[in-house]
Coordinates of C-alpha atoms in Angstrom, one line a residue:
G1 CA -48.9 10.8 30.5
E2 CA -47.4 7.5 29.8
L3 CA -44.2 6.4 31.5
P4 CA -41.2 6.0 29.1
V5 CA -40.3 2.4 28.3
T6 CA -36.7 1.6 29.5
R7 CA -34.7 -1.2 27.9
P8 CA -31.5 -2.7 29.2
E9 CA -28.4 -1.5 27.4
D10 CA -26.9 -3.8 24.8
P11 CA -23.9 -5.7 26.2
V12 CA -20.6 -4.2 25.2
A13 CA -18.4 -6.5 23.3
P14 CA -15.0 -6.9 24.9
A15 CA -12.2 -4.8 23.4
R16 CA -9.4 -6.7 21.8
V17 CA -5.7 -5.6 21.5
E18 CA -3.9 -7.4 18.7
H19 CA -0.1 -7.7 19.0
G20 CA 2.7 -9.5 17.3
P21 CA 5.2 -11.9 18.9
R22 CA 7.6 -9.0 19.9
A23 CA 4.9 -6.7 21.4
S24 CA 3.6 -8.7 24.3
L25 CA 5.0 -6.3 26.9
T26 CA 3.5 -3.3 25.0
A27 CA 0.1 -5.1 24.8
R28 CA 0.2 -5.7 28.6
A29 CA 0.8 -2.0 29.2
V30 CA -2.1 -1.1 26.9
L31 CA -4.4 -3.5 28.7
A32 CA -3.5 -2.0 32.0
M33 CA -4.7 1.4 30.8
L34 CA -7.9 0.2 29.2
P35 CA -11.2 -0.5 31.0
A36 CA -12.3 -4.1 31.4
P37 CA -13.3 -6.3 29.6
T38 CA -10.3 -6.2 27.4
R39 CA -8.2 -9.0 26.1
A40 CA -5.0 -9.4 24.2
E41 CA -4.7 -11.6 21.1
L42 CA -1.5 -12.7 19.5
V43 CA -1.6 -12.4 15.7
S44 CA 0.9 -13.7 13.2
V45 CA 3.0 -11.0 11.5
P46 CA 5.1 -11.6 8.4
R47 CA 8.8 -11.5 9.0
H48 CA 10.2 -8.0 8.7
A49 CA 6.7 -6.7 7.8
Y50 CA 7.5 -3.2 9.0
A51 CA 10.7 -2.9 6.9
R52 CA 9.0 -4.4 3.8
G53 CA 6.2 -1.9 4.1
L54 CA 8.2 1.2 4.9
L55 CA 11.4 0.7 2.9
P56 CA 9.8 0.9 -0.6
G57 CA 8.0 4.1 0.4
T58 CA 11.2 5.6 1.9
L59 CA 13.2 4.8 -1.3
A60 CA 10.4 6.1 -3.5
F61 CA 10.8 9.5 -2.0
G62 CA 14.4 9.5 -3.2
A63 CA 13.1 9.6 -6.7
L64 CA 10.6 12.3 -5.7
F65 CA 13.2 14.7 -4.3
A66 CA 15.7 13.8 -7.0
G67 CA 13.3 15.1 -9.6
L68 CA 11.7 18.0 -7.8
Y69 CA 14.7 19.3 -5.9
G70 CA 17.7 17.6 -7.6
L71 CA 16.9 18.8 -11.1
G72 CA 14.4 21.6 -10.9
L73 CA 16.4 23.8 -8.4
P74 CA 19.8 23.5 -10.2
M75 CA 18.2 24.2 -13.6
L76 CA 16.6 27.3 -12.1
R77 CA 20.0 28.5 -10.8
F78 CA 21.7 27.7 -14.1
R79 CA 19.1 29.8 -16.0
R80 CA 19.2 32.7 -13.6
R81 CA 23.0 32.9 -13.9
R82 CA 22.8 32.7 -17.7
V83 CA 24.7 29.5 -17.8
L84 CA 22.3 27.8 -20.2
A85 CA 22.1 30.9 -22.4
R86 CA 26.0 31.1 -22.7
L87 CA 26.1 27.4 -23.8
S88 CA 24.8 28.6 -27.2
L89 CA 28.3 30.0 -27.8
T90 CA 29.8 26.5 -27.3
P91 CA 29.4 23.2 -29.2
L92 CA 27.3 21.9 -26.2
S93 CA 23.7 22.8 -26.6
P94 CA 21.4 23.6 -23.7
T95 CA 19.2 20.6 -24.5
V96 CA 22.2 18.2 -24.3
F97 CA 23.3 19.9 -21.0
V98 CA 19.8 19.4 -19.5
L99 CA 19.6 15.8 -20.6
A100 CA 23.1 15.2 -19.1
Q101 CA 21.9 16.5 -15.8
L102 CA 18.8 14.4 -16.0
S103 CA 20.7 11.2 -16.9
A104 CA 23.2 11.8 -14.0
R105 CA 20.3 12.3 -11.6
V106 CA 18.6 9.1 -12.8
A107 CA 21.9 7.1 -12.5
L108 CA 22.6 8.5 -9.0
T109 CA 19.1 7.7 -7.7
V110 CA 19.1 4.2 -9.2
G111 CA 22.5 3.5 -7.6
Q112 CA 21.3 4.8 -4.2
S113 CA 18.2 2.6 -4.4
L114 CA 20.3 -0.5 -5.3
A115 CA 22.6 0.3 -2.4
M116 CA 19.7 0.5 0.0
L117 CA 18.4 -2.9 -1.3
V118 CA 21.8 -4.4 -0.4
V119 CA 21.4 -2.9 3.1
G120 CA 17.9 -4.3 3.3
A121 CA 19.1 -7.7 2.3
A122 CA 21.9 -7.6 4.9
L123 CA 19.8 -6.3 7.8
F124 CA 16.3 -7.7 7.1
G125 CA 16.8 -10.6 4.8
M126 CA 15.1 -8.8 1.9
A127 CA 17.3 -10.2 -0.8
P128 CA 15.7 -9.3 -4.2
S129 CA 16.0 -11.5 -7.2
L130 CA 17.6 -10.3 -10.4
A131 CA 14.2 -9.7 -12.0
A132 CA 13.2 -7.7 -8.9
A133 CA 16.4 -5.6 -9.1
L134 CA 15.8 -4.9 -12.8
A135 CA 12.1 -4.0 -12.1
V136 CA 13.2 -1.6 -9.3
C137 CA 15.7 0.1 -11.7
A138 CA 12.9 0.6 -14.3
V139 CA 10.4 1.9 -11.7
I140 CA 13.0 4.4 -10.2
T141 CA 13.9 5.6 -13.7
L142 CA 10.2 6.3 -14.5
G143 CA 9.8 8.0 -11.1
V144 CA 12.7 10.3 -11.5
L145 CA 11.6 11.3 -15.1
A146 CA 8.1 12.1 -13.9
F147 CA 9.2 14.3 -11.0
A148 CA 12.0 15.9 -13.0
G149 CA 9.4 17.1 -15.5
L150 CA 7.3 18.5 -12.6
G151 CA 10.5 20.1 -11.2
L152 CA 11.2 21.9 -14.5
A153 CA 7.6 23.0 -14.8
L154 CA 7.6 24.4 -11.3
A155 CA 10.9 26.2 -12.0
A156 CA 9.3 27.9 -15.0
L157 CA 6.2 28.7 -13.0
V158 CA 8.1 30.5 -10.2
P159 CA 11.5 31.6 -11.5
Q160 CA 12.4 33.4 -8.2
E161 CA 14.7 31.2 -6.3
D162 CA 13.7 32.6 -2.9
T163 CA 10.1 31.4 -3.3
H164 CA 10.8 28.3 -5.4
G165 CA 11.7 26.2 -2.3
D166 CA 8.4 27.0 -0.7
L167 CA 6.6 26.0 -3.8
L168 CA 8.5 22.7 -4.0
A169 CA 7.6 22.0 -0.3
S170 CA 4.0 22.8 -0.9
A171 CA 3.9 20.4 -3.9
A172 CA 5.9 17.6 -2.1
T173 CA 3.8 17.6 1.1
P174 CA 0.5 16.3 -0.4
L175 CA 2.5 13.9 -2.7
V176 CA 4.1 12.4 0.3
L177 CA 1.1 12.2 2.6
L178 CA -1.2 10.7 -0.1
S179 CA 1.3 8.2 -1.4
G180 CA 0.3 5.4 1.0
A181 CA 3.8 4.9 2.4
F182 CA 3.0 5.6 6.0
F183 CA -0.6 4.4 6.4
P184 CA -2.9 2.2 4.3
G185 CA -4.7 3.7 1.4
S186 CA -7.9 2.1 2.6
E187 CA -8.1 4.5 5.5
R188 CA -8.6 7.5 3.1
P189 CA -12.1 8.7 2.2
G190 CA -13.4 7.4 -1.2
W191 CA -12.9 10.7 -3.1
L192 CA -9.5 11.2 -1.7
A193 CA -8.5 7.6 -2.5
S194 CA -9.4 8.3 -6.2
V195 CA -7.2 11.4 -6.2
A196 CA -4.3 9.6 -4.5
R197 CA -4.4 6.7 -7.0
A198 CA -3.8 9.2 -9.9
L199 CA -0.7 10.8 -8.2
P200 CA 2.8 9.8 -9.4
S201 CA 4.0 9.4 -5.8
T202 CA 1.3 6.8 -5.1
A203 CA 2.0 4.9 -8.3
L204 CA 5.7 5.0 -7.4
V205 CA 5.2 3.5 -3.9
V206 CA 2.8 0.8 -5.3
A207 CA 5.2 0.0 -8.1
W208 CA 8.2 -0.2 -5.8
R209 CA 6.4 -2.8 -3.5
A210 CA 5.3 -4.8 -6.5
A211 CA 8.8 -4.7 -8.0
L212 CA 10.3 -6.3 -4.9
E213 CA 8.2 -9.4 -5.2
P214 CA 8.2 -9.1 -8.3
D215 CA 4.5 -9.2 -9.1
L216 CA 4.0 -8.3 -12.8
A217 CA 0.3 -8.2 -12.5
A218 CA 0.4 -5.6 -9.7
L219 CA 3.3 -3.8 -11.4
A220 CA 1.5 -3.1 -14.7
V221 CA -1.0 -0.4 -13.6
P222 CA 1.3 1.8 -11.5
S223 CA 4.1 1.5 -14.1
L224 CA 1.7 2.7 -16.8
T225 CA 0.7 5.6 -14.5
L226 CA 4.3 6.5 -14.0
L227 CA 5.0 6.3 -17.7
A228 CA 2.1 8.7 -18.4
W229 CA 3.3 11.1 -15.8
A230 CA 6.9 10.9 -17.1
V231 CA 5.9 11.6 -20.7
G232 CA 3.4 14.3 -19.8
A233 CA 5.5 16.1 -17.1
L234 CA 8.6 16.1 -19.2
W235 CA 6.8 17.5 -22.2
A236 CA 5.2 20.2 -20.1
G237 CA 8.4 20.9 -18.3
V238 CA 10.5 21.3 -21.4
R239 CA 7.8 23.4 -23.1
A240 CA 7.5 25.7 -20.1
F241 CA 11.2 25.9 -19.1
D242 CA 13.1 28.2 -21.5
P243 CA 16.9 27.8 -20.9
R244 CA 17.6 31.2 -22.5
A245 CA 15.3 33.1 -20.2
Q246 CA 16.7 35.3 -17.4
S247 CA 14.5 36.2 -14.4

């Protein structure tokens, strides 16, 4: 038979380790562990890029947990203890009571977010303008309303308090992982990226980052997504959650 034809292997391109101005020692340590040829390359990094990328995502989760846990779980406890049903004997209606709880949760979360912006300005030089602060307040309000509606709906779906926390954790985990707060959305598969873009957590993180600029063009789409979730989730949550019911 014929002898196989052998060809020289293609030359391997040298590996490259990119690092910022503060990571030169880390880059040298990585180079020492990698096979040659490997070279280090200094890249320009925006000032406080890590804080600017992570802080909005971290603060967005304040709205997520304020709605899912901060409103849904207390409302479930109030209903199980017949607190909301007994309100019918007083001038205060259950609807007004629930709206008061929701308003307090929104005000508390907005205040916490503004306080964190002050910390970010003091530590990282991320001083937002007045327009950015107002945009942040609007985004956080929409986020809390959206997740509060989901919290009410989940409280109606599983009225048992001992399993309600597990359900909230199961719902919050994919919302957090797919939001794009910890890794770029471009690293997701195509179908998963489409699903993630429709989630309120992703819209909240994107809107938070756009509000800090503020970038009105980038803020429009996620804000509309949050508004749709807020209206739809609150409508479904109020319809599903009967304040007079007792589990």
